[in-house]
Amino acid sequence: MSLLVAMFMVTVVATHSFAATAAPAPAQEFFTVDEENLEADTTRRNEYSFMEYSPELGPSQFIQAVKKLVVNLLKWTLHEEAPPAPEEKYMRKLHFGRWINDPTDDTCMNTRAKVLVRDSNTDVTYRGSKQCVVESGHWNDPYAGKEVVVAREIQIDHMVPLKNAYLSGAWQWDYKTRCLYANYMGYKNHLVSSDASQNMSKGDRAPDRYLPSNLPYRCQYIRDWLAVKLIWKLNMTMDEVQAIHEVVNNYGCKVSDFRFTKTELEKQREFINANLDFCMINKR
């Protein structure tokens, strides 16, 4: 096993791996975001400069504030072995279930409706007299960069699609973990209110086969993709990391934006563990 540092060595390895062949060979390696290689985030030092002369802030507190431990989402570990293969062919309903309608809260909304309410810039309206199904609102779709006001024109996209997650390691989880992944609202950019046509174009594709048509959003899209892969410990293919590398280079993405704090990662993992029975409790 070897470590690919940031993006530069990805190019070297990818060039070697993409030698001309008659047909694509089965993957003999895979990647994961290297969460063990923590860095001290000093890029935001100027934000704390006003504290340097504050008598209320001791040296150790200032250092802790400035040097926040982060995972660099652009540092990946190369596993020089074939990725584990699923034992069953992917089936959405069988492996991930459906949108959950939580009977323990004070609404009759399922996960889709809750995401629509969360992402609307205005108060939503509902279909019928019950506040269960969202009818209209105002959404800024990041994928196409357009405004949408009719809920039926919005689909809720899993940033890392269910099939991609399944093939990337989720097949090894139990059902309740996969169902939680399908309904996960612990991380805002896990589920995205997207234009229906864009979501259908994306399907189960990774960044090597799909990128949003909204060019200014592509850096954020790649950042969120990597964050979800990190949180859920999902692997990536050679084509996938090569495409990510190209987006970061070609669109001038700020490397400093590709950081995920250790504290936030721990918070996400704790939230997942605390809610593992969510689908089981709400199974009807």
PDB file of C-alpha atoms in Angstrom, residues 168-282:
ATOM      1  CA  SER A 168     -17.864   1.346  -3.376  1.00  0.00           C
ATOM      2  CA  GLY A 169     -18.285  -0.569  -0.157  1.00  0.00           C
ATOM      3  CA  ALA A 170     -21.859  -0.153   1.082  1.00  0.00           C
ATOM      4  CA  TRP A 171     -22.659  -3.719  -0.024  1.00  0.00           C
ATOM      5  CA  GLN A 172     -20.702  -4.812   3.050  1.00  0.00           C
ATOM      6  CA  TRP A 173     -22.966  -2.860   5.414  1.00  0.00           C
ATOM      7  CA  ASP A 174     -26.100  -4.212   7.005  1.00  0.00           C
ATOM      8  CA  TYR A 175     -29.498  -3.050   5.754  1.00  0.00           C
ATOM      9  CA  LYS A 176     -30.112  -0.526   8.517  1.00  0.00           C
ATOM     10  CA  THR A 177     -26.856   1.298   7.725  1.00  0.00           C
ATOM     11  CA  ARG A 178     -27.667   1.427   4.016  1.00  0.00           C
ATOM     12  CA  CYS A 179     -31.197   2.660   4.705  1.00  0.00           C
ATOM     13  CA  LEU A 180     -29.803   5.379   6.965  1.00  0.00           C
ATOM     14  CA  TYR A 181     -27.431   6.368   4.145  1.00  0.00           C
ATOM     15  CA  ALA A 182     -30.393   6.645   1.769  1.00  0.00           C
ATOM     16  CA  ASN A 183     -32.217   8.955   4.200  1.00  0.00           C
ATOM     17  CA  TYR A 184     -29.244  10.731   5.759  1.00  0.00           C
ATOM     18  CA  MET A 185     -29.784  14.358   6.761  1.00  0.00           C
ATOM     19  CA  GLY A 186     -26.890  14.630   9.211  1.00  0.00           C
ATOM     20  CA  TYR A 187     -24.714  16.238   6.519  1.00  0.00           C
ATOM     21  CA  LYS A 188     -26.537  18.847   4.435  1.00  0.00           C
ATOM     22  CA  ASN A 189     -24.811  18.153   1.125  1.00  0.00           C
ATOM     23  CA  HIS A 190     -25.437  14.414   1.317  1.00  0.00           C
ATOM     24  CA  LEU A 191     -28.898  15.002  -0.191  1.00  0.00           C
ATOM     25  CA  VAL A 192     -29.336  17.719  -2.820  1.00  0.00           C
ATOM     26  CA  SER A 193     -32.502  19.297  -4.234  1.00  0.00           C
ATOM     27  CA  SER A 194     -31.618  19.085  -7.916  1.00  0.00           C
ATOM     28  CA  ASP A 195     -33.220  19.708 -11.268  1.00  0.00           C
ATOM     29  CA  ALA A 196     -34.927  16.470 -12.338  1.00  0.00           C
ATOM     30  CA  SER A 197     -33.305  16.360 -15.780  1.00  0.00           C
ATOM     31  CA  GLN A 198     -29.840  16.854 -14.299  1.00  0.00           C
ATOM     32  CA  ASN A 199     -30.414  14.164 -11.724  1.00  0.00           C
ATOM     33  CA  MET A 200     -31.549  11.721 -14.405  1.00  0.00           C
ATOM     34  CA  SER A 201     -28.492  12.596 -16.489  1.00  0.00           C
ATOM     35  CA  LYS A 202     -26.286  11.871 -13.496  1.00  0.00           C
ATOM     36  CA  GLY A 203     -27.889   8.557 -12.598  1.00  0.00           C
ATOM     37  CA  ASP A 204     -25.335   6.452 -10.734  1.00  0.00           C
ATOM     38  CA  ARG A 205     -22.336   8.070 -12.425  1.00  0.00           C
ATOM     39  CA  ALA A 206     -19.156   9.168 -10.671  1.00  0.00           C
ATOM     40  CA  PRO A 207     -17.315  12.386 -11.703  1.00  0.00           C
ATOM     41  CA  ASP A 208     -15.512  10.576 -14.535  1.00  0.00           C
ATOM     42  CA  ARG A 209     -18.863  10.177 -16.308  1.00  0.00           C
ATOM     43  CA  TYR A 210     -20.955  13.084 -15.014  1.00  0.00           C
ATOM     44  CA  LEU A 211     -20.339  16.641 -13.864  1.00  0.00           C
ATOM     45  CA  PRO A 212     -23.035  19.298 -13.306  1.00  0.00           C
ATOM     46  CA  SER A 213     -23.653  21.629 -16.246  1.00  0.00           C
ATOM     47  CA  ASN A 214     -23.325  24.588 -13.851  1.00  0.00           C
ATOM     48  CA  LEU A 215     -19.577  25.197 -14.250  1.00  0.00           C
ATOM     49  CA  PRO A 216     -19.047  27.470 -11.193  1.00  0.00           C
ATOM     50  CA  TYR A 217     -20.518  24.730  -8.984  1.00  0.00           C
ATOM     51  CA  ARG A 218     -18.149  21.973 -10.068  1.00  0.00           C
ATOM     52  CA  CYS A 219     -15.485  22.626  -7.422  1.00  0.00           C
ATOM     53  CA  GLN A 220     -18.118  22.483  -4.665  1.00  0.00           C
ATOM     54  CA  TYR A 221     -19.593  19.347  -6.228  1.00  0.00           C
ATOM     55  CA  ILE A 222     -16.241  17.568  -6.168  1.00  0.00           C
ATOM     56  CA  ARG A 223     -15.607  18.726  -2.602  1.00  0.00           C
ATOM     57  CA  ASP A 224     -18.962  17.356  -1.445  1.00  0.00           C
ATOM     58  CA  TRP A 225     -18.405  14.105  -3.338  1.00  0.00           C
ATOM     59  CA  LEU A 226     -15.109  13.564  -1.519  1.00  0.00           C
ATOM     60  CA  ALA A 227     -16.607  14.536   1.838  1.00  0.00           C
ATOM     61  CA  VAL A 228     -19.337  11.884   1.524  1.00  0.00           C
ATOM     62  CA  LYS A 229     -16.761   9.291   0.469  1.00  0.00           C
ATOM     63  CA  LEU A 230     -14.708  10.204   3.550  1.00  0.00           C
ATOM     64  CA  ILE A 231     -17.574  10.196   6.050  1.00  0.00           C
ATOM     65  CA  TRP A 232     -18.840   6.790   4.937  1.00  0.00           C
ATOM     66  CA  LYS A 233     -15.414   5.265   4.170  1.00  0.00           C
ATOM     67  CA  LEU A 234     -16.273   4.539   0.544  1.00  0.00           C
ATOM     68  CA  ASN A 235     -13.619   3.701  -2.015  1.00  0.00           C
ATOM     69  CA  MET A 236     -12.873   5.313  -5.376  1.00  0.00           C
ATOM     70  CA  THR A 237     -11.726   4.024  -8.750  1.00  0.00           C
ATOM     71  CA  MET A 238      -8.726   5.176 -10.746  1.00  0.00           C
ATOM     72  CA  ASP A 239     -11.006   6.871 -13.308  1.00  0.00           C
ATOM     73  CA  GLU A 240     -12.847   8.627 -10.498  1.00  0.00           C
ATOM     74  CA  VAL A 241      -9.757  10.140  -8.851  1.00  0.00           C
ATOM     75  CA  GLN A 242      -8.299  11.107 -12.226  1.00  0.00           C
ATOM     76  CA  ALA A 243     -11.507  13.006 -13.049  1.00  0.00           C
ATOM     77  CA  ILE A 244     -11.439  14.729  -9.651  1.00  0.00           C
ATOM     78  CA  HIS A 245      -7.828  15.727 -10.220  1.00  0.00           C
ATOM     79  CA  GLU A 246      -8.720  17.199 -13.610  1.00  0.00           C
ATOM     80  CA  VAL A 247     -11.626  19.234 -12.211  1.00  0.00           C
ATOM     81  CA  VAL A 248      -9.470  20.699  -9.452  1.00  0.00           C
ATOM     82  CA  ASN A 249      -6.816  21.659 -12.000  1.00  0.00           C
ATOM     83  CA  ASN A 250      -9.039  22.792 -14.865  1.00  0.00           C
ATOM     84  CA  TYR A 251     -11.495  24.880 -12.843  1.00  0.00           C
ATOM     85  CA  GLY A 252      -8.997  26.521 -10.520  1.00  0.00           C
ATOM     86  CA  CYS A 253     -10.486  25.026  -7.384  1.00  0.00           C
ATOM     87  CA  LYS A 254      -8.967  26.321  -4.150  1.00  0.00           C
ATOM     88  CA  VAL A 255      -7.067  23.492  -2.490  1.00  0.00           C
ATOM     89  CA  SER A 256      -7.732  25.165   0.864  1.00  0.00           C
ATOM     90  CA  ASP A 257     -11.458  24.484   0.373  1.00  0.00           C
ATOM     91  CA  PHE A 258     -10.817  20.738   0.257  1.00  0.00           C
ATOM     92  CA  ARG A 259     -10.403  20.334   3.975  1.00  0.00           C
ATOM     93  CA  PHE A 260     -12.680  18.557   6.388  1.00  0.00           C
ATOM     94  CA  THR A 261     -12.086  19.117  10.086  1.00  0.00           C
ATOM     95  CA  LYS A 262     -11.415  16.164  12.336  1.00  0.00           C
ATOM     96  CA  THR A 263     -14.092  17.502  14.691  1.00  0.00           C
ATOM     97  CA  GLU A 264     -16.734  17.525  11.948  1.00  0.00           C
ATOM     98  CA  LEU A 265     -15.735  14.033  10.813  1.00  0.00           C
ATOM     99  CA  GLU A 266     -16.095  12.712  14.346  1.00  0.00           C
ATOM    100  CA  LYS A 267     -19.435  14.503  14.657  1.00  0.00           C
ATOM    101  CA  GLN A 268     -20.714  12.833  11.466  1.00  0.00           C
ATOM    102  CA  ARG A 269     -19.579   9.378  12.549  1.00  0.00           C
ATOM    103  CA  GLU A 270     -21.194   9.851  15.965  1.00  0.00           C
ATOM    104  CA  PHE A 271     -24.457  10.941  14.324  1.00  0.00           C
ATOM    105  CA  ILE A 272     -24.417   7.850  12.122  1.00  0.00           C
ATOM    106  CA  ASN A 273     -23.814   5.528  15.062  1.00  0.00           C
ATOM    107  CA  ALA A 274     -26.544   7.220  17.111  1.00  0.00           C
ATOM    108  CA  ASN A 275     -29.102   6.789  14.312  1.00  0.00           C
ATOM    109  CA  LEU A 276     -28.349   3.284  13.048  1.00  0.00           C
ATOM    110  CA  ASP A 277     -31.777   2.072  14.139  1.00  0.00           C
ATOM    111  CA  PHE A 278     -33.624   4.906  12.399  1.00  0.00           C
ATOM    112  CA  CYS A 279     -35.033   2.748   9.619  1.00  0.00           C
ATOM    113  CA  MET A 280     -35.774  -0.169  11.939  1.00  0.00           C
ATOM    114  CA  ILE A 281     -37.735   2.013  14.353  1.00  0.00           C
ATOM    115  CA  ASN A 282     -39.686   3.510  11.466  1.00  0.00           C
TER     116      ASN A 282
END
